[in-house]
Amino acid sequence: MNLSPLPLAVFVADASGAITSWNRACEKLAGYTAAEMRGRTLADLVEFEDSAGKNASIQARVDQDSAGCLVCADGRRVPVRVTVAPQSLDLEQQGSYSVIVVPRGATAPSRYALIQDLPVNDIIEGLPCVFYVIDQSGRLLLWNHQLEEALEMPSEDLPTVEVKYFFDETSRAAIVQKILDAFEHGSSWHEAELVGRHGKRTSYLFQCARTSVGSLPCVFGTGLDITMRKEAEHVLKVRERAIFASVNAICITCCDGPNNRIEYVNPAFERITGYDLAEIKGRDPRFMRIEGCDSGEHKRIHEALRKKQSVRSVLRNARKNGEVFYNDLRIDPVMNADGEVTHFVAVINDVTEARHYERRLHHLAHHDPLTGLANRTLLQERLKQAIQHATRNHTVGALAFLDLDNFKHINDNLGHDIGDAVLRETAERLRANMREEDTVARVGGDEFVLVICDQGSPEQVADLVERVRRSVARPMLLDGKEVVSGTSIGVALFPRDGGSVDKVMRAADAAMYHAKSLGKNNCQFFSTELNRLVHEHLLLEASLGRAIGNHEMVLGYQPKVDLRSGRMVGAEALVRWNHPEHGLMGPDSFIPVAEQTGLIVPLGEWVIDEACGALQALHRQGIDDFVISVNLSLRQLRQRQFVDRLADSLRRHDVPPSCLELEVTESLLMERPEEAKEVMAHLKKLGVRLSIDDFGTGYSSLSQLQAFPVDHIKIDRSFLCNVDSNGHSVITRAIIALGHSLKLKVIAEGVETREQMVFLRDHDCDQMQGYYFSPALSQQGLADMVTRGVTLHA
């Protein structure tokens, strides 16, 4: 049987159970008139079926769903369900109770029970929002289907639940307060999420207003679904927070004719520029420009904004305190829904530190860290520009290579700190002598280069370079020590000596090496003749590397004789180059090249090996007391395994170490005396003999001479050129006397005349060698001469 929906009967009772107000549905269901309702109690209207019965207080039935019968005016007993709730949501103001009576066996109460006879129900049901009426107990009296859908609940369950439970627990207190505000002040509004029975969440904007239904105070209102708006707000808030938190400055401007006035700047903008939004809002960002700076970029930006286009630029702006900063700027237009550009958004990245860092990196990449001078990379760039300028304008330019003459000696003997100080002082002196448009560079340990522009003539260049040479050669007072460092300078003019960087640098380098070969501390210009010599030098260097492997090297042996007995006691091994094109070449023509290229090491090893082979051949002929001497270079002495390789060669040829003599020039010993002493001590321990060659031409002191474990000293041939000269004879006699006082044998080389031989013998010189007795011989010629017992004739 279809039961028609009965009205939702509601009345209000005080704490004693007395009825104080009711609705029309209550009168209709119970059949009482308004006059008859007054003065009645809960016990008069409802007979409860539970054991408490009539005697139970109304407070004991709060929040309970009780069964009973409604006592009607005509005596009928209508079975009902009764729900009692506090009339006020405010717990501190509770004193009356709302009683909802629902007939049992009837259909669920209509959501429009209060207005079922009114035509507005169709209007409410058609509203695009939630509609509701709430009594003072916080329960629903009226609602539409949108609320049921949002709560995922059937209509029969809605009146039995307090509305605060339709919301998340964290927001219930606020919801109750909003409903109380509506009862107290007449209206309220709030945003909240309705939570469905199955977890569905929907955001609403609720608006409430106070009213009465009959004598029953209540609140009615609407809830507008704002889910999409909340999502949009969330997106906007995320964007706003992102803009707010961005490390890059962001500025939003509004298009106002030709102007773009600031509407918003984020904290990063305020931090970077120093300007607060309040003080610059409404101004055009151009106020931060630096007049006369980056004008081209400003014009490009202005044109892009005029065309409503995006633009990017790096330019300089001024902070509020006047400080200049580099600004990596990107500006993009913002369009409205109609496609019109209404705003511009500018993103500003402060790249000042990055720019400074780039400049530092660029400086480090193009400058020497010790002296601050240009390095080889920057030198080549500047030289290229200078050559192009000189060629285009028909002017004279110059490239000068400078090499400090005794820097290695300073570094080794005074320490690297003094060496670095010398380099820095040299750099300062070079800078002081050059113009701003010229370039001073350091390209190696003790090598400096000058690029000299716009000179009137080669003579003007020569005057400048000579002034530089004298400046560098002046004594330096460093750490309480006076240090003197001369320089050899090679100069190439451009475009005369070359039209490219490579050619000009090669020319200046060749001129510098020529200056060193002429005695150092001088200046030489590149010339055609010098170019020829350099070319020959390079060819010689290339062919020398092949000469040892091609067996083009030969040894000659110049005999040494004892001046007292006239007997041959040894020989000096002299290397020759049997060049396939130039014929037999003496050592003076290729030994310097071998020294410069490092080929002196394998060449020296070959000479020692050949000399040991010659000694071995003499020993097989019964000649055991013959000594062959070999010249050593400083490069050989510095080889770590030199002593071990020498010992190995002696063992392979079965030669007693005492039959081999090693000669080292006095000047080489003085270049690195401490290192030389250590190596010579190892050689002496091995058992070989040691000799100082060219004695008297170096700068050794007597104390240094005593420190070397040598057996012989050799008088340089220059002291025998004219023994009749009093100066030469005095020096020669002094060297002989000095050697004997140190218990060393004295040998004279380059003896070519009888007068020289007689002089040496008369002054007690021990041995001699030279053309007067014999030129250098082949190994076989030496063996024949020794076995025949050839002696020196008086």
PDB file of C-alpha atoms in Angstrom, residues 271-460:
ATOM      1  CA  ARG A 271      65.745  42.410  -2.767  1.00  0.00           C
ATOM      2  CA  ILE A 272      67.645  42.784  -6.039  1.00  0.00           C
ATOM      3  CA  THR A 273      66.738  46.402  -6.800  1.00  0.00           C
ATOM      4  CA  GLY A 274      66.221  47.751  -3.282  1.00  0.00           C
ATOM      5  CA  TYR A 275      62.826  49.237  -4.216  1.00  0.00           C
ATOM      6  CA  ASP A 276      59.600  48.305  -2.366  1.00  0.00           C
ATOM      7  CA  LEU A 277      56.387  47.840  -4.346  1.00  0.00           C
ATOM      8  CA  ALA A 278      54.733  50.699  -2.454  1.00  0.00           C
ATOM      9  CA  GLU A 279      57.287  53.250  -3.646  1.00  0.00           C
ATOM     10  CA  ILE A 280      57.396  52.217  -7.318  1.00  0.00           C
ATOM     11  CA  LYS A 281      53.829  51.061  -8.029  1.00  0.00           C
ATOM     12  CA  GLY A 282      52.481  53.009 -11.001  1.00  0.00           C
ATOM     13  CA  ARG A 283      55.947  53.978 -12.272  1.00  0.00           C
ATOM     14  CA  ASP A 284      57.493  52.868 -15.560  1.00  0.00           C
ATOM     15  CA  PRO A 285      60.408  50.423 -14.966  1.00  0.00           C
ATOM     16  CA  ARG A 286      62.574  52.612 -17.210  1.00  0.00           C
ATOM     17  CA  PHE A 287      63.417  54.729 -14.170  1.00  0.00           C
ATOM     18  CA  MET A 288      66.134  52.151 -13.309  1.00  0.00           C
ATOM     19  CA  ARG A 289      68.023  52.736 -16.570  1.00  0.00           C
ATOM     20  CA  ILE A 290      71.516  54.170 -16.589  1.00  0.00           C
ATOM     21  CA  GLU A 291      71.616  57.062 -19.010  1.00  0.00           C
ATOM     22  CA  GLY A 292      74.016  56.573 -21.889  1.00  0.00           C
ATOM     23  CA  CYS A 293      74.498  52.895 -21.057  1.00  0.00           C
ATOM     24  CA  ASP A 294      73.282  50.002 -23.259  1.00  0.00           C
ATOM     25  CA  SER A 295      71.385  52.427 -25.481  1.00  0.00           C
ATOM     26  CA  GLY A 296      71.122  49.917 -28.297  1.00  0.00           C
ATOM     27  CA  GLU A 297      69.498  47.341 -26.000  1.00  0.00           C
ATOM     28  CA  HIS A 298      67.051  49.914 -24.641  1.00  0.00           C
ATOM     29  CA  LYS A 299      65.986  50.803 -28.161  1.00  0.00           C
ATOM     30  CA  ARG A 300      65.496  47.140 -29.031  1.00  0.00           C
ATOM     31  CA  ILE A 301      63.355  46.557 -25.924  1.00  0.00           C
ATOM     32  CA  HIS A 302      61.241  49.661 -26.607  1.00  0.00           C
ATOM     33  CA  GLU A 303      60.566  48.500 -30.156  1.00  0.00           C
ATOM     34  CA  ALA A 304      59.546  45.009 -28.982  1.00  0.00           C
ATOM     35  CA  LEU A 305      57.116  46.455 -26.413  1.00  0.00           C
ATOM     36  CA  ARG A 306      55.653  48.774 -29.029  1.00  0.00           C
ATOM     37  CA  LYS A 307      54.969  45.731 -31.202  1.00  0.00           C
ATOM     38  CA  LYS A 308      53.632  43.769 -28.185  1.00  0.00           C
ATOM     39  CA  GLN A 309      56.337  41.123 -28.680  1.00  0.00           C
ATOM     40  CA  SER A 310      58.590  39.126 -26.382  1.00  0.00           C
ATOM     41  CA  VAL A 311      62.160  40.295 -25.969  1.00  0.00           C
ATOM     42  CA  ARG A 312      65.284  39.193 -24.126  1.00  0.00           C
ATOM     43  CA  SER A 313      68.325  41.288 -23.284  1.00  0.00           C
ATOM     44  CA  VAL A 314      71.293  41.565 -20.949  1.00  0.00           C
ATOM     45  CA  LEU A 315      71.839  45.125 -19.807  1.00  0.00           C
ATOM     46  CA  ARG A 316      72.864  47.158 -16.813  1.00  0.00           C
ATOM     47  CA  ASN A 317      70.472  48.814 -14.366  1.00  0.00           C
ATOM     48  CA  ALA A 318      70.922  50.811 -11.179  1.00  0.00           C
ATOM     49  CA  ARG A 319      69.804  49.641  -7.756  1.00  0.00           C
ATOM     50  CA  LYS A 320      68.200  52.069  -5.334  1.00  0.00           C
ATOM     51  CA  ASN A 321      71.587  52.690  -3.697  1.00  0.00           C
ATOM     52  CA  GLY A 322      73.096  53.584  -7.075  1.00  0.00           C
ATOM     53  CA  GLU A 323      75.004  50.324  -7.476  1.00  0.00           C
ATOM     54  CA  VAL A 324      75.115  48.978 -11.034  1.00  0.00           C
ATOM     55  CA  PHE A 325      74.008  45.390 -11.645  1.00  0.00           C
ATOM     56  CA  TYR A 326      73.835  43.190 -14.728  1.00  0.00           C
ATOM     57  CA  ASN A 327      70.260  42.200 -15.563  1.00  0.00           C
ATOM     58  CA  ASP A 328      69.397  39.185 -17.716  1.00  0.00           C
ATOM     59  CA  LEU A 329      65.906  40.379 -18.706  1.00  0.00           C
ATOM     60  CA  ARG A 330      63.045  38.504 -20.392  1.00  0.00           C
ATOM     61  CA  ILE A 331      59.783  40.360 -21.145  1.00  0.00           C
ATOM     62  CA  ASP A 332      56.646  38.617 -22.431  1.00  0.00           C
ATOM     63  CA  PRO A 333      53.186  40.006 -23.258  1.00  0.00           C
ATOM     64  CA  VAL A 334      50.067  38.827 -21.336  1.00  0.00           C
ATOM     65  CA  MET A 335      46.749  38.633 -23.242  1.00  0.00           C
ATOM     66  CA  ASN A 336      43.187  38.772 -21.972  1.00  0.00           C
ATOM     67  CA  ALA A 337      40.356  36.492 -23.110  1.00  0.00           C
ATOM     68  CA  ASP A 338      39.870  38.623 -26.217  1.00  0.00           C
ATOM     69  CA  GLY A 339      43.514  38.237 -27.286  1.00  0.00           C
ATOM     70  CA  GLU A 340      44.433  41.803 -26.374  1.00  0.00           C
ATOM     71  CA  VAL A 341      47.756  42.501 -24.682  1.00  0.00           C
ATOM     72  CA  THR A 342      46.949  44.108 -21.351  1.00  0.00           C
ATOM     73  CA  HIS A 343      50.094  43.463 -19.353  1.00  0.00           C
ATOM     74  CA  PHE A 344      53.757  42.550 -19.628  1.00  0.00           C
ATOM     75  CA  VAL A 345      55.588  40.234 -17.265  1.00  0.00           C
ATOM     76  CA  ALA A 346      59.323  40.770 -16.884  1.00  0.00           C
ATOM     77  CA  VAL A 347      61.643  38.189 -15.329  1.00  0.00           C
ATOM     78  CA  ILE A 348      64.889  39.666 -14.084  1.00  0.00           C
ATOM     79  CA  ASN A 349      67.896  37.518 -13.282  1.00  0.00           C
ATOM     80  CA  ASP A 350      70.734  39.291 -11.488  1.00  0.00           C
ATOM     81  CA  VAL A 351      73.810  37.971 -13.331  1.00  0.00           C
ATOM     82  CA  THR A 352      76.284  40.440 -11.839  1.00  0.00           C
ATOM     83  CA  GLU A 353      78.284  37.762 -10.024  1.00  0.00           C
ATOM     84  CA  ALA A 354      78.227  35.525 -13.086  1.00  0.00           C
ATOM     85  CA  ARG A 355      79.493  38.402 -15.249  1.00  0.00           C
ATOM     86  CA  HIS A 356      82.273  39.176 -12.765  1.00  0.00           C
ATOM     87  CA  TYR A 357      83.126  35.464 -12.603  1.00  0.00           C
ATOM     88  CA  GLU A 358      83.223  35.277 -16.406  1.00  0.00           C
ATOM     89  CA  ARG A 359      85.551  38.258 -16.434  1.00  0.00           C
ATOM     90  CA  ARG A 360      87.776  36.624 -13.827  1.00  0.00           C
ATOM     91  CA  LEU A 361      87.834  33.401 -15.836  1.00  0.00           C
ATOM     92  CA  HIS A 362      88.588  35.374 -18.990  1.00  0.00           C
ATOM     93  CA  HIS A 363      91.396  37.194 -17.189  1.00  0.00           C
ATOM     94  CA  LEU A 364      92.810  33.916 -15.853  1.00  0.00           C
ATOM     95  CA  ALA A 365      92.550  32.349 -19.299  1.00  0.00           C
ATOM     96  CA  HIS A 366      94.433  35.270 -20.864  1.00  0.00           C
ATOM     97  CA  HIS A 367      96.881  36.345 -18.156  1.00  0.00           C
ATOM     98  CA  ASP A 368      99.824  34.888 -16.309  1.00  0.00           C
ATOM     99  CA  PRO A 369      98.827  34.239 -12.665  1.00  0.00           C
ATOM    100  CA  LEU A 370     102.247  35.167 -11.224  1.00  0.00           C
ATOM    101  CA  THR A 371     102.851  38.501 -12.943  1.00  0.00           C
ATOM    102  CA  GLY A 372      99.396  39.473 -14.206  1.00  0.00           C
ATOM    103  CA  LEU A 373     100.835  39.933 -17.700  1.00  0.00           C
ATOM    104  CA  ALA A 374      99.172  38.655 -20.849  1.00  0.00           C
ATOM    105  CA  ASN A 375      99.768  34.956 -21.515  1.00  0.00           C
ATOM    106  CA  ARG A 376     100.474  33.251 -24.831  1.00  0.00           C
ATOM    107  CA  THR A 377      96.780  33.112 -25.820  1.00  0.00           C
ATOM    108  CA  LEU A 378      96.188  36.828 -25.371  1.00  0.00           C
ATOM    109  CA  LEU A 379      99.592  37.613 -26.877  1.00  0.00           C
ATOM    110  CA  GLN A 380      98.662  35.869 -30.110  1.00  0.00           C
ATOM    111  CA  GLU A 381      95.335  37.732 -30.287  1.00  0.00           C
ATOM    112  CA  ARG A 382      97.014  41.120 -29.718  1.00  0.00           C
ATOM    113  CA  LEU A 383      99.862  40.341 -32.124  1.00  0.00           C
ATOM    114  CA  LYS A 384      97.406  39.356 -34.847  1.00  0.00           C
ATOM    115  CA  GLN A 385      95.542  42.644 -34.395  1.00  0.00           C
ATOM    116  CA  ALA A 386      98.807  44.617 -34.374  1.00  0.00           C
ATOM    117  CA  ILE A 387     100.063  42.965 -37.591  1.00  0.00           C
ATOM    118  CA  GLN A 388      96.746  43.661 -39.328  1.00  0.00           C
ATOM    119  CA  HIS A 389      96.817  47.287 -38.150  1.00  0.00           C
ATOM    120  CA  ALA A 390     100.429  47.809 -39.296  1.00  0.00           C
ATOM    121  CA  THR A 391      99.712  46.240 -42.692  1.00  0.00           C
ATOM    122  CA  ARG A 392      96.548  48.263 -43.214  1.00  0.00           C
ATOM    123  CA  ASN A 393      98.032  51.598 -42.066  1.00  0.00           C
ATOM    124  CA  HIS A 394     101.587  51.133 -43.406  1.00  0.00           C
ATOM    125  CA  THR A 395     103.153  51.588 -39.970  1.00  0.00           C
ATOM    126  CA  VAL A 396     106.019  49.789 -38.228  1.00  0.00           C
ATOM    127  CA  GLY A 397     105.364  47.325 -35.421  1.00  0.00           C
ATOM    128  CA  ALA A 398     107.769  45.145 -33.480  1.00  0.00           C
ATOM    129  CA  LEU A 399     107.753  41.916 -31.511  1.00  0.00           C
ATOM    130  CA  ALA A 400     110.517  41.557 -28.916  1.00  0.00           C
ATOM    131  CA  PHE A 401     111.401  38.260 -27.234  1.00  0.00           C
ATOM    132  CA  LEU A 402     113.217  38.635 -23.903  1.00  0.00           C
ATOM    133  CA  ASP A 403     114.956  35.808 -22.057  1.00  0.00           C
ATOM    134  CA  LEU A 404     116.526  36.426 -18.637  1.00  0.00           C
ATOM    135  CA  ASP A 405     120.181  35.415 -18.850  1.00  0.00           C
ATOM    136  CA  ASN A 406     120.940  33.921 -15.442  1.00  0.00           C
ATOM    137  CA  PHE A 407     117.481  33.229 -14.054  1.00  0.00           C
ATOM    138  CA  LYS A 408     118.176  29.515 -13.595  1.00  0.00           C
ATOM    139  CA  HIS A 409     121.177  30.322 -11.440  1.00  0.00           C
ATOM    140  CA  ILE A 410     119.044  32.720  -9.356  1.00  0.00           C
ATOM    141  CA  ASN A 411     116.279  30.160  -8.943  1.00  0.00           C
ATOM    142  CA  ASP A 412     118.618  27.306  -7.994  1.00  0.00           C
ATOM    143  CA  ASN A 413     120.859  29.235  -5.612  1.00  0.00           C
ATOM    144  CA  LEU A 414     118.564  31.841  -4.059  1.00  0.00           C
ATOM    145  CA  GLY A 415     115.318  29.847  -4.052  1.00  0.00           C
ATOM    146  CA  HIS A 416     112.057  29.935  -5.926  1.00  0.00           C
ATOM    147  CA  ASP A 417     110.628  32.749  -3.797  1.00  0.00           C
ATOM    148  CA  ILE A 418     113.428  35.067  -4.946  1.00  0.00           C
ATOM    149  CA  GLY A 419     113.006  33.718  -8.476  1.00  0.00           C
ATOM    150  CA  ASP A 420     109.292  34.607  -8.436  1.00  0.00           C
ATOM    151  CA  ALA A 421     110.123  38.054  -7.038  1.00  0.00           C
ATOM    152  CA  VAL A 422     112.582  38.597  -9.920  1.00  0.00           C
ATOM    153  CA  LEU A 423     109.870  37.693 -12.429  1.00  0.00           C
ATOM    154  CA  ARG A 424     107.360  40.054 -10.827  1.00  0.00           C
ATOM    155  CA  GLU A 425     109.878  42.917 -10.655  1.00  0.00           C
ATOM    156  CA  THR A 426     110.860  42.320 -14.285  1.00  0.00           C
ATOM    157  CA  ALA A 427     107.167  42.430 -15.250  1.00  0.00           C
ATOM    158  CA  GLU A 428     106.745  45.769 -13.459  1.00  0.00           C
ATOM    159  CA  ARG A 429     109.780  47.262 -15.184  1.00  0.00           C
ATOM    160  CA  LEU A 430     108.547  46.127 -18.572  1.00  0.00           C
ATOM    161  CA  ARG A 431     105.105  47.612 -17.911  1.00  0.00           C
ATOM    162  CA  ALA A 432     106.677  50.881 -16.787  1.00  0.00           C
ATOM    163  CA  ASN A 433     108.563  51.216 -20.079  1.00  0.00           C
ATOM    164  CA  MET A 434     105.662  50.368 -22.375  1.00  0.00           C
ATOM    165  CA  ARG A 435     102.624  52.360 -23.452  1.00  0.00           C
ATOM    166  CA  GLU A 436      99.017  51.463 -22.704  1.00  0.00           C
ATOM    167  CA  GLU A 437      98.387  50.332 -26.282  1.00  0.00           C
ATOM    168  CA  ASP A 438     101.373  47.966 -26.262  1.00  0.00           C
ATOM    169  CA  THR A 439     101.254  44.433 -24.858  1.00  0.00           C
ATOM    170  CA  VAL A 440     103.588  42.884 -22.299  1.00  0.00           C
ATOM    171  CA  ALA A 441     103.337  39.097 -21.989  1.00  0.00           C
ATOM    172  CA  ARG A 442     104.995  36.242 -20.149  1.00  0.00           C
ATOM    173  CA  VAL A 443     105.072  33.057 -22.207  1.00  0.00           C
ATOM    174  CA  GLY A 444     107.427  30.802 -20.257  1.00  0.00           C
ATOM    175  CA  GLY A 445     109.477  30.454 -17.101  1.00  0.00           C
ATOM    176  CA  ASP A 446     111.762  33.431 -17.725  1.00  0.00           C
ATOM    177  CA  GLU A 447     110.574  34.444 -21.195  1.00  0.00           C
ATOM    178  CA  PHE A 448     108.772  37.727 -21.827  1.00  0.00           C
ATOM    179  CA  VAL A 449     107.372  39.184 -25.052  1.00  0.00           C
ATOM    180  CA  LEU A 450     106.594  42.770 -26.066  1.00  0.00           C
ATOM    181  CA  VAL A 451     104.168  43.748 -28.831  1.00  0.00           C
ATOM    182  CA  ILE A 452     105.094  47.296 -29.820  1.00  0.00           C
ATOM    183  CA  CYS A 453     102.650  49.177 -32.054  1.00  0.00           C
ATOM    184  CA  ASP A 454     102.794  52.279 -34.288  1.00  0.00           C
ATOM    185  CA  GLN A 455     106.523  53.024 -34.391  1.00  0.00           C
ATOM    186  CA  GLY A 456     107.973  55.573 -36.750  1.00  0.00           C
ATOM    187  CA  SER A 457     111.094  53.630 -37.756  1.00  0.00           C
ATOM    188  CA  PRO A 458     113.297  50.646 -36.827  1.00  0.00           C
ATOM    189  CA  GLU A 459     115.647  53.105 -35.093  1.00  0.00           C
ATOM    190  CA  GLN A 460     112.802  54.183 -32.805  1.00  0.00           C
TER     191      GLN A 460
END
